[in-house]
PDB file of C-alpha atoms and ligand atoms in Angstrom:
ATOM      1  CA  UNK M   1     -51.487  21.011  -3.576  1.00  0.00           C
ATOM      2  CA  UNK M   2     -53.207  19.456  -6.646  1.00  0.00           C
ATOM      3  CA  UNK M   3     -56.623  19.855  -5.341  1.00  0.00           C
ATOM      4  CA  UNK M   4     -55.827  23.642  -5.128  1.00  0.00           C
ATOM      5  CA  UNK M   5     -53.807  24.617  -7.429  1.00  0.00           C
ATOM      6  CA  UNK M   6     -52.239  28.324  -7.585  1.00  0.00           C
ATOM      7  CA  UNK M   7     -50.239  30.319  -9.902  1.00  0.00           C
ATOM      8  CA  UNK M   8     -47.548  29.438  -7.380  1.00  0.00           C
ATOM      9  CA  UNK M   9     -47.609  25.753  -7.529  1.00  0.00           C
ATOM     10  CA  UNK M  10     -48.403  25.702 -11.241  1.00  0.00           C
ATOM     11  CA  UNK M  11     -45.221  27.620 -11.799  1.00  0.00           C
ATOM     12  CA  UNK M  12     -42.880  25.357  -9.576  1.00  0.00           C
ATOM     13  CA  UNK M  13     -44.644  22.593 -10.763  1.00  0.00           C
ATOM     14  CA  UNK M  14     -43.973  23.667 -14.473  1.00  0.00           C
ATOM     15  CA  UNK M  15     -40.128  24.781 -13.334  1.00  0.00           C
ATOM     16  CA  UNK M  16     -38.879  21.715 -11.157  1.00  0.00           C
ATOM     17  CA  UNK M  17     -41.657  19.220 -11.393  1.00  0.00           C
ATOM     18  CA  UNK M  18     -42.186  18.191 -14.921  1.00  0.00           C
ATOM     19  CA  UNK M  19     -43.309  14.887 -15.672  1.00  0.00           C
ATOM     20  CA  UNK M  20     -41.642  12.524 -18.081  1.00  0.00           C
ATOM     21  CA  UNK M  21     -44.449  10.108 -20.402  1.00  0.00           C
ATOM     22  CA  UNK M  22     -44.670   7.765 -17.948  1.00  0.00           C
ATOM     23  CA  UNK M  23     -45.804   9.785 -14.805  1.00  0.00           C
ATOM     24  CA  UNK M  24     -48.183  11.913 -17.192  1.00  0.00           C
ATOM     25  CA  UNK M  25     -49.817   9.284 -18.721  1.00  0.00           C
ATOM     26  CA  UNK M  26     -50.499   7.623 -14.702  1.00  0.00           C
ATOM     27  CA  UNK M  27     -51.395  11.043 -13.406  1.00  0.00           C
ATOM     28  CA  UNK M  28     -53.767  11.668 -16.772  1.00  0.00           C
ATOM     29  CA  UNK M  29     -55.646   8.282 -16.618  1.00  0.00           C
ATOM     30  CA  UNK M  30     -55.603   8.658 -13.077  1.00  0.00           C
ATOM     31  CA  UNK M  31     -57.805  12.028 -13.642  1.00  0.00           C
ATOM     32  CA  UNK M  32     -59.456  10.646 -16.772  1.00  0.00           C
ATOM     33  CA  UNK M  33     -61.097   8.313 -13.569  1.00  0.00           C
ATOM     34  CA  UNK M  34     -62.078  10.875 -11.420  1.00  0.00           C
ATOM     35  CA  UNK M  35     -59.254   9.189  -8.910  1.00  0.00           C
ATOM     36  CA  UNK M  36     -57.606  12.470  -7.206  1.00  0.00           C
ATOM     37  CA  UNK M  37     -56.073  10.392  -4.043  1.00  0.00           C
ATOM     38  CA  UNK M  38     -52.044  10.596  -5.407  1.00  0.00           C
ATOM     39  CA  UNK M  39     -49.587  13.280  -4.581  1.00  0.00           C
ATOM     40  CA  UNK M  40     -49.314  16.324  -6.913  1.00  0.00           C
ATOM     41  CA  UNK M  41     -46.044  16.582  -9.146  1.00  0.00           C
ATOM     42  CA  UNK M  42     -44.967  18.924  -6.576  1.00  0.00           C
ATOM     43  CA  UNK M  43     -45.231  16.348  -3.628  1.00  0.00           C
ATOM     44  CA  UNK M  44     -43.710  13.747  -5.987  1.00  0.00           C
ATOM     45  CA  UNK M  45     -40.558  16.052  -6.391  1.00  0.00           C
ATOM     46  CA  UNK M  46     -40.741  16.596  -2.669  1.00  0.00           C
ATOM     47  CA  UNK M  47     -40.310  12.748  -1.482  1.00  0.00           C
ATOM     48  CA  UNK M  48     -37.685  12.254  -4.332  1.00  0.00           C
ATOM     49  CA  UNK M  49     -36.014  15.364  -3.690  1.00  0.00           C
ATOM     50  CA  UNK M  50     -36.236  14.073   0.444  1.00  0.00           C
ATOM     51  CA  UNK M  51     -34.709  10.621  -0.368  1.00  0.00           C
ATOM     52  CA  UNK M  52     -32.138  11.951  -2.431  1.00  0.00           C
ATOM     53  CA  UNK M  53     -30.719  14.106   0.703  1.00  0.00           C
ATOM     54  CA  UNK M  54     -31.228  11.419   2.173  1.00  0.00           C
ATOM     55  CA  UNK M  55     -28.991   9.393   0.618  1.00  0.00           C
ATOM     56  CA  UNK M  56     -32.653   6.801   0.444  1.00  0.00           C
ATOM     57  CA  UNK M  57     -31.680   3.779  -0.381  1.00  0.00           C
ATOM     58  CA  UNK M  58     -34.155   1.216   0.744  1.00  0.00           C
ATOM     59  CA  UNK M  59     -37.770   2.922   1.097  1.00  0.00           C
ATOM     60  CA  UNK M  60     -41.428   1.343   2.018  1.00  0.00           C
ATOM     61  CA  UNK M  61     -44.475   2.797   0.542  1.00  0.00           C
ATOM     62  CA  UNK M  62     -47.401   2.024   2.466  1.00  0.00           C
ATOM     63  CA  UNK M  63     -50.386   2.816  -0.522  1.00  0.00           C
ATOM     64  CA  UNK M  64     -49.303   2.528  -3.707  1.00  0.00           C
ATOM     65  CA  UNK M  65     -52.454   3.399  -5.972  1.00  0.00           C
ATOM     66  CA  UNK M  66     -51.180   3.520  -9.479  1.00  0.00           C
ATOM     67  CA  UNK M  67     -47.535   4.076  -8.390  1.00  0.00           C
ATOM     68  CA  UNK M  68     -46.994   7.722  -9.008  1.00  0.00           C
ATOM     69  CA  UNK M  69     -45.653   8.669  -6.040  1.00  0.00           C
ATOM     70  CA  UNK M  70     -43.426   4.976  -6.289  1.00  0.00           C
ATOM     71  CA  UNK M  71     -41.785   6.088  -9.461  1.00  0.00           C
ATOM     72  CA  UNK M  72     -41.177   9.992  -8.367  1.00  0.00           C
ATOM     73  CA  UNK M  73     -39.084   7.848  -5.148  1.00  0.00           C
ATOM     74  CA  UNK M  74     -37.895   4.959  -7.165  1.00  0.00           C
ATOM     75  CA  UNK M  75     -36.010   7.822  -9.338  1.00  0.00           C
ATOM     76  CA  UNK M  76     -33.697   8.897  -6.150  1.00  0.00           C
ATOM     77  CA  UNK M  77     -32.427   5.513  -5.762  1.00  0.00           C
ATOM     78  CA  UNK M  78     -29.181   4.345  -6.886  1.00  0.00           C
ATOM     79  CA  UNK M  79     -27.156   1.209  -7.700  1.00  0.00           C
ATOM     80  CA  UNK M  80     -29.335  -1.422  -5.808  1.00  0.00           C
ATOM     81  CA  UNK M  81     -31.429   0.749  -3.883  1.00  0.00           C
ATOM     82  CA  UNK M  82     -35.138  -0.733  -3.694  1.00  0.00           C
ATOM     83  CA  UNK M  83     -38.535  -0.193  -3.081  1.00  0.00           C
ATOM     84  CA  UNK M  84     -41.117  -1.712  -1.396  1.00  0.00           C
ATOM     85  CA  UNK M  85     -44.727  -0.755  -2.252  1.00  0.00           C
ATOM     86  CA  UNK M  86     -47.974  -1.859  -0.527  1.00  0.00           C
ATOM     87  CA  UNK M  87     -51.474  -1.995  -2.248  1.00  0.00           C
ATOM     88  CA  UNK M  88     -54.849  -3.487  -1.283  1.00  0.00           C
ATOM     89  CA  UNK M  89     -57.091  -2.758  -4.060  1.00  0.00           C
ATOM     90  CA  UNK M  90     -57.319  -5.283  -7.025  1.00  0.00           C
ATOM     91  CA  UNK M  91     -57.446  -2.533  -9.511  1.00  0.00           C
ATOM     92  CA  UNK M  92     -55.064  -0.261  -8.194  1.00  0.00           C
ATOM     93  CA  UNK M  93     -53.197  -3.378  -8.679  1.00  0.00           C
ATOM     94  CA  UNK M  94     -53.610  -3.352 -11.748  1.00  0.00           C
ATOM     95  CA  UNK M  95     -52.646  -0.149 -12.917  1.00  0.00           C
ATOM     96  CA  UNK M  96     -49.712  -0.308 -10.857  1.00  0.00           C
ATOM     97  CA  UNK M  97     -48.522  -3.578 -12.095  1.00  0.00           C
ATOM     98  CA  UNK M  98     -48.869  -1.488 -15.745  1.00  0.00           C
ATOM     99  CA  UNK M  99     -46.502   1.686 -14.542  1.00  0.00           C
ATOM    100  CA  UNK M 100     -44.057  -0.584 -13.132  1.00  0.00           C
ATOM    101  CA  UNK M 101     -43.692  -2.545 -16.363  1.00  0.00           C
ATOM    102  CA  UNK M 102     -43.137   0.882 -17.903  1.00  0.00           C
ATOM    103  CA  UNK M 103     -40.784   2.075 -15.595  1.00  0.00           C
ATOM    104  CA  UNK M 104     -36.796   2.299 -16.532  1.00  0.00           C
ATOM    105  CA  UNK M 105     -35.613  -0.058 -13.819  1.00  0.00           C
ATOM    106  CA  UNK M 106     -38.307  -2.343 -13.233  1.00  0.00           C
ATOM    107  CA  UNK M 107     -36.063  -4.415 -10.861  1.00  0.00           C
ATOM    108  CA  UNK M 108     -35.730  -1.296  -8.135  1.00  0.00           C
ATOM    109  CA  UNK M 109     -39.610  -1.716  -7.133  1.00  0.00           C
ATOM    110  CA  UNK M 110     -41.555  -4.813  -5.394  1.00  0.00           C
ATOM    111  CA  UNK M 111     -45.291  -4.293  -4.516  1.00  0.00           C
ATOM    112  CA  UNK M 112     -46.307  -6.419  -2.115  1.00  0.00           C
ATOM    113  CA  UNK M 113     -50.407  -6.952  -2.750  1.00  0.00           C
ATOM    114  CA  UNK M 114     -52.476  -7.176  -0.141  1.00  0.00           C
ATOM    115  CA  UNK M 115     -53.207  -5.902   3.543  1.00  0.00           C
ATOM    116  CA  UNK M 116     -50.680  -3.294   4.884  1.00  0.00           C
ATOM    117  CA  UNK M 117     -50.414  -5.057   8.184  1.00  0.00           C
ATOM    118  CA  UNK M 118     -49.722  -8.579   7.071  1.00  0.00           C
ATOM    119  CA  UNK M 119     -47.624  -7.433   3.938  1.00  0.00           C
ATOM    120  CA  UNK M 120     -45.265  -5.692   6.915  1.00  0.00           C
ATOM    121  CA  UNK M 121     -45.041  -8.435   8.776  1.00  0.00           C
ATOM    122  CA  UNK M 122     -44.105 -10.528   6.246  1.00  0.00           C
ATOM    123  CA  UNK M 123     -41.376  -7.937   4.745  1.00  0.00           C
ATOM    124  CA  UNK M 124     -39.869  -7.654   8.548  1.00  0.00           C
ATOM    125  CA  UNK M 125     -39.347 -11.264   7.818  1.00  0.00           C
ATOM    126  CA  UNK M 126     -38.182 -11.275   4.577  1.00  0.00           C
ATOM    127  CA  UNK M 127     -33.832 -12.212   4.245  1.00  0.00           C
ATOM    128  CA  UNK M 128     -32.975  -9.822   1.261  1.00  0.00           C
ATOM    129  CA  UNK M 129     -34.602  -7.105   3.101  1.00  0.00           C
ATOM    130  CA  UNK M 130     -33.512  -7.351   6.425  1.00  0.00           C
ATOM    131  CA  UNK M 131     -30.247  -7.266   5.019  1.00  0.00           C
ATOM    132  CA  UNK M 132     -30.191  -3.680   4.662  1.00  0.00           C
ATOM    133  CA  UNK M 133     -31.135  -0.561   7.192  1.00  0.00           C
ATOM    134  CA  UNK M 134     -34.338   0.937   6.121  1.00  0.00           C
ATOM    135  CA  UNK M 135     -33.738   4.263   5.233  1.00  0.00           C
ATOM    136  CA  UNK M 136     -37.647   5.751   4.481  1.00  0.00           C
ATOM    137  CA  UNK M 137     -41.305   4.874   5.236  1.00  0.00           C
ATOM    138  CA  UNK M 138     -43.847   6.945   3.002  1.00  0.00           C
ATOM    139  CA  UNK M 139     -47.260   6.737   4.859  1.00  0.00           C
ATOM    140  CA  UNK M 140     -50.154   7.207   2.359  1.00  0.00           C
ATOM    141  CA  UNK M 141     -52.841   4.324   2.770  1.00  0.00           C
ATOM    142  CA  UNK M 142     -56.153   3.726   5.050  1.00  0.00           C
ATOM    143  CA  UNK M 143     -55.927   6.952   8.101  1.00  0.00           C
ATOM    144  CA  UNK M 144     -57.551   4.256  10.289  1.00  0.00           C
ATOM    145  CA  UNK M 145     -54.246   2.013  10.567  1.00  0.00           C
ATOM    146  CA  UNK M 146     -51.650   5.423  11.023  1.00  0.00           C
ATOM    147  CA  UNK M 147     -50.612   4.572  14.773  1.00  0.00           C
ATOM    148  CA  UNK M 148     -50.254   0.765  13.172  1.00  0.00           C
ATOM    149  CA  UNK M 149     -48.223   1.740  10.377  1.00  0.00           C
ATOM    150  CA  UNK M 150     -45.721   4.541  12.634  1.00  0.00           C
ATOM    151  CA  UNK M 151     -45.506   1.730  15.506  1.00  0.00           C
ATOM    152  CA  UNK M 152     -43.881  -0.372  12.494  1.00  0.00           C
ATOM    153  CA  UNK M 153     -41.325   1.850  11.385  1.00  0.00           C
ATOM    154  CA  UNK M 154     -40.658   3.134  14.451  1.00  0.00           C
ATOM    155  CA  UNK M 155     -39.793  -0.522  14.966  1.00  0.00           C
ATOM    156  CA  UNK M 156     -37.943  -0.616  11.532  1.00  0.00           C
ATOM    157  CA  UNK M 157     -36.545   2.350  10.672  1.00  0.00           C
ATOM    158  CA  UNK M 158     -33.295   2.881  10.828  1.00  0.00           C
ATOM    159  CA  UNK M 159     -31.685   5.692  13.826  1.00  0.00           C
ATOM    160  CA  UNK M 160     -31.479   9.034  11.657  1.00  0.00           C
ATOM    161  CA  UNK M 161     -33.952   7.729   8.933  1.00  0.00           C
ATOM    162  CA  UNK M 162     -37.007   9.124   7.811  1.00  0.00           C
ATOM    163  CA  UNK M 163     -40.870   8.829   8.439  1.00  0.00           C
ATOM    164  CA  UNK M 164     -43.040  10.715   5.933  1.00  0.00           C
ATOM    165  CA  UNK M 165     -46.694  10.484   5.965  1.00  0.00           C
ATOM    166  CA  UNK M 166     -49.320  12.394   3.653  1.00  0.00           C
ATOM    167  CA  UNK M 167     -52.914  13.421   4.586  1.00  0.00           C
ATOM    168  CA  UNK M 168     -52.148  14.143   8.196  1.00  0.00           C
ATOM    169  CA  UNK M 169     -54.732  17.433   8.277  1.00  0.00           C
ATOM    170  CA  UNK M 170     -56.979  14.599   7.478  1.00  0.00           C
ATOM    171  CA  UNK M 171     -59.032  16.331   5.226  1.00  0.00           C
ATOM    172  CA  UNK M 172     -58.920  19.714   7.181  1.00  0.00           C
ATOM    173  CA  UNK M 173     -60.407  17.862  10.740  1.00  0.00           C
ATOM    174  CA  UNK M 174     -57.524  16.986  12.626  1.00  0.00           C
ATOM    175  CA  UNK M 175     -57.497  20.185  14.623  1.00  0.00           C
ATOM    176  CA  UNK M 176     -61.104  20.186  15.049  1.00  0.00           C
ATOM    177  CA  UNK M 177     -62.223  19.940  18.546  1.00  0.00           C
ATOM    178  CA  UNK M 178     -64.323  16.481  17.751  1.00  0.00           C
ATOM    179  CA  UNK M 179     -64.513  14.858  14.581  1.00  0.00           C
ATOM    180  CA  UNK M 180     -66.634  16.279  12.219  1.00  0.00           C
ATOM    181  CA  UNK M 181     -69.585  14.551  10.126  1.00  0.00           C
ATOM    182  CA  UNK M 182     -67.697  11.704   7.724  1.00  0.00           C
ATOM    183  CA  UNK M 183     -64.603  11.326  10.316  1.00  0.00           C
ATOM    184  CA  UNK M 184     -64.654   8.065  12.568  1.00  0.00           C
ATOM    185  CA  UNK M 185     -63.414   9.555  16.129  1.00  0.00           C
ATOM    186  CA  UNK M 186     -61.041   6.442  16.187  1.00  0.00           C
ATOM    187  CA  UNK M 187     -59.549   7.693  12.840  1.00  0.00           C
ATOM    188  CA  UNK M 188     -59.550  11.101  13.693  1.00  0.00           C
ATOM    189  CA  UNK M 189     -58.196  10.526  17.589  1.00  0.00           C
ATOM    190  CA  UNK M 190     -55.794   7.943  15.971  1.00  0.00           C
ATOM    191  CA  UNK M 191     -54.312  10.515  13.887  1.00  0.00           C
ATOM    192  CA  UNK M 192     -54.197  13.985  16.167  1.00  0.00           C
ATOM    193  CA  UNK M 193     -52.024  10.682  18.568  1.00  0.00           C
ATOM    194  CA  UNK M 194     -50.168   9.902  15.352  1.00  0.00           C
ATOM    195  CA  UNK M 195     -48.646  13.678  15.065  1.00  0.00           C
ATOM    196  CA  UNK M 196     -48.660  14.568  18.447  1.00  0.00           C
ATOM    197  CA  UNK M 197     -46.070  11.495  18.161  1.00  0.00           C
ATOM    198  CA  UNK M 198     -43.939  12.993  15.556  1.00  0.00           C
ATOM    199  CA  UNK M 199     -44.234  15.972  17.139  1.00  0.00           C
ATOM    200  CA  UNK M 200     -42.085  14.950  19.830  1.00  0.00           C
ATOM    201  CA  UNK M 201     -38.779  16.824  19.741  1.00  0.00           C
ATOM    202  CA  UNK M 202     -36.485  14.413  21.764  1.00  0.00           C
ATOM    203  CA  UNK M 203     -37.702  11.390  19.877  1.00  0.00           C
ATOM    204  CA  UNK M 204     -37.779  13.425  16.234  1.00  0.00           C
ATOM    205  CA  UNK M 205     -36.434  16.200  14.075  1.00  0.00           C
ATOM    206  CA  UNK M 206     -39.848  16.600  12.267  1.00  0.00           C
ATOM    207  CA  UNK M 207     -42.042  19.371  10.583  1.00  0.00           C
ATOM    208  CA  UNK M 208     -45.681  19.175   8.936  1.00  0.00           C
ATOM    209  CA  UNK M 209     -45.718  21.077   5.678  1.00  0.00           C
ATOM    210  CA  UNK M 210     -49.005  22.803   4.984  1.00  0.00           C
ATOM    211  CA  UNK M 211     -49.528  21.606   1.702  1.00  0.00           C
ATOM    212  CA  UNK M 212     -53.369  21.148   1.074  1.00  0.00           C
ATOM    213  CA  UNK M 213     -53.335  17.836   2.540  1.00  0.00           C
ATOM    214  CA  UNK M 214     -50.805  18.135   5.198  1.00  0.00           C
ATOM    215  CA  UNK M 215     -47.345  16.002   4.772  1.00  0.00           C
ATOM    216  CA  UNK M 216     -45.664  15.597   7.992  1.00  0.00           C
ATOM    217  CA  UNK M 217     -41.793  14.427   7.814  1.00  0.00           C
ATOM    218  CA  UNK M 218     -39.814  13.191  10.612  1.00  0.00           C
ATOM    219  CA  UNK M 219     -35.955  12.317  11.124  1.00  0.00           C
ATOM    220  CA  UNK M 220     -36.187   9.328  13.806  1.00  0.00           C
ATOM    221  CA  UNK M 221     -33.236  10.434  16.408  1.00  0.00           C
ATOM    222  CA  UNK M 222     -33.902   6.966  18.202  1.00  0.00           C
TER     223      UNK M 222
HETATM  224  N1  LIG U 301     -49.175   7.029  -2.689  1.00  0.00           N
HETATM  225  C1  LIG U 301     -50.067   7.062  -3.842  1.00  0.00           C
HETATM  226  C2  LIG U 301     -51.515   7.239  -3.438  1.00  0.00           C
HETATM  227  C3  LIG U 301     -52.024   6.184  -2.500  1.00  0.00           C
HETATM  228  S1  LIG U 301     -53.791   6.223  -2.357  1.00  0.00           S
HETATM  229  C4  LIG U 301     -49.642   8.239  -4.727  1.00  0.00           C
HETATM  230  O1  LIG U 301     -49.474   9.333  -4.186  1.00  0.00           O
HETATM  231  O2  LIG U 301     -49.493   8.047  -5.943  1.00  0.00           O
HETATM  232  C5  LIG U 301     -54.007   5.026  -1.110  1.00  0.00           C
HETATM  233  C6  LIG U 301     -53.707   3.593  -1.538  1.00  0.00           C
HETATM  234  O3  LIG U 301     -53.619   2.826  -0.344  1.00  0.00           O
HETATM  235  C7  LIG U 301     -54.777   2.940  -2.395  1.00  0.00           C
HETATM  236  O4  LIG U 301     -54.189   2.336  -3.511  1.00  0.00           O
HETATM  237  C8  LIG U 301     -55.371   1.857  -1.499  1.00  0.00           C
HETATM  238  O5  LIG U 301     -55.723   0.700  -2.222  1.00  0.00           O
HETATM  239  C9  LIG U 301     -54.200   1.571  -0.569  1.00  0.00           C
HETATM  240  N2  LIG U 301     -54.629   1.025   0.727  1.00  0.00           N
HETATM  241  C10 LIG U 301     -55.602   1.482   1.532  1.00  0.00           C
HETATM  242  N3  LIG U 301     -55.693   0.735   2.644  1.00  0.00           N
HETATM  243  C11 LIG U 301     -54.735  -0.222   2.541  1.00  0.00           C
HETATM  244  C12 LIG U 301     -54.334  -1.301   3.361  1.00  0.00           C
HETATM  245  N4  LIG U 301     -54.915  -1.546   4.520  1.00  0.00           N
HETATM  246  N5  LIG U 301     -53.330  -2.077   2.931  1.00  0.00           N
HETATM  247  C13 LIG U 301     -52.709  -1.831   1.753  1.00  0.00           C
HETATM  248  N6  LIG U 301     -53.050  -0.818   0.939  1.00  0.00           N
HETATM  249  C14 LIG U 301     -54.063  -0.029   1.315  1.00  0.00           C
HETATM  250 MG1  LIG U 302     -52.397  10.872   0.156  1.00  0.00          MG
END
């Protein structure tokens, strides 16, 4: 949706997704970089407004970035409601470590640095979290490791939680008939497997929203 924006989304966006300081300052230095990879306000309002029906209470991010889309989730949860965040680069890092500090409950967010796959397996492990269900995966990081990352929550999820993922058009080539120029075939095979996954009825209740980028969402019935 941010990459094309249209009187539409500008006017929902302006009606039900305004940002407070903190997540226009993020999405204004993120810009200010030429960095467009985070969701648009509308998308932010979208997982918040998903993990609030949700009743979301303990969420994993997989690609955190500068933690916009963290804080537009963090702001659904309640009480003692957490969540875990998972970033790679140094300095996205960085700036995340920076929004965080500005954020009004600090204590409601962990980012775990490092590689997705070994910061999962370590969380799987870890005693405060497997204390409580997991109610929400947000898929956003590397397309390559998608199958990796929905074979872990379909591990960890809990039954009736939910599995969002962003960017699964991948970039407008997932329903191609080969990969185009700039698309591995193993990411772009990996990821037509990774909906055709979700898509399942008897193991999901899911949909894939056309927003520009493609965000699929799936209730896990199993
Ligand atoms: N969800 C963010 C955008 C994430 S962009 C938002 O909407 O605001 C993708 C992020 O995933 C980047 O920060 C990148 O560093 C991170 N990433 C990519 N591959 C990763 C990996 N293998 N492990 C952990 N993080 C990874
Ligand atoms: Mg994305």
């Amino acid at each position: 949706m941010s990459r094309h924006p249209s009187p539409a989304t500008d006017y929902i966006a302006a009606l039900y997704a305004t940002q407070d300081a903190l997540l226009d300052d993020i999405d204004k230095m993120l810009k200010s970089q030429n960095i467009a990879m985070h969701v648009s306000a509308n998308e932010g309002k979208l997982l918040q407004v998903l993990a609030a029906m949700h009743g979301a209470q303990t969420i994993v991010e997989i690609g955190t970035l500068a933690g916009y889309s963290t804080i537009w989730m963090a702001r659904a949860l309640t009480g003692d409601g957490h969540i875990y965040t998972l970033n790679k680069d140094a300095r996205h890092i960085a700036m995340a470590k920076e929004s965080f500090a500005r954020f009004e409950a600090p204590g409601r967010i962990t980012m775990l640095e490092g590689d997705a796959r070994d910061s999962l397996e370590k969380l799987a492990q870890d005693s405060e979290f497997k204390k409580r269900p997991l109610d929400m995966v947000f898929i956003d990081a590397d397309k390559i490791s998608y199958p990796a990352y929905l074979d872990w929550a379909e591990q960890h999820v809990r039954r009736g939680g939910l599995i969002v993922a962003d960017n699964t058009f991948l970039f407008g080539s997932v329903w191609q008939e080969s990969p185009p120029e700039g698309i591995a075939p193993t990411t772009w095979k990996g990821m037509r497997s990774f909906n055709e996954r979700l898509a399942d009825q008897g193991r999901y209740r899911s949909v894939m929203i056309p927003t520009t980028e493609g965000l699929s969402v799936a209730i896990k019935l199993f």
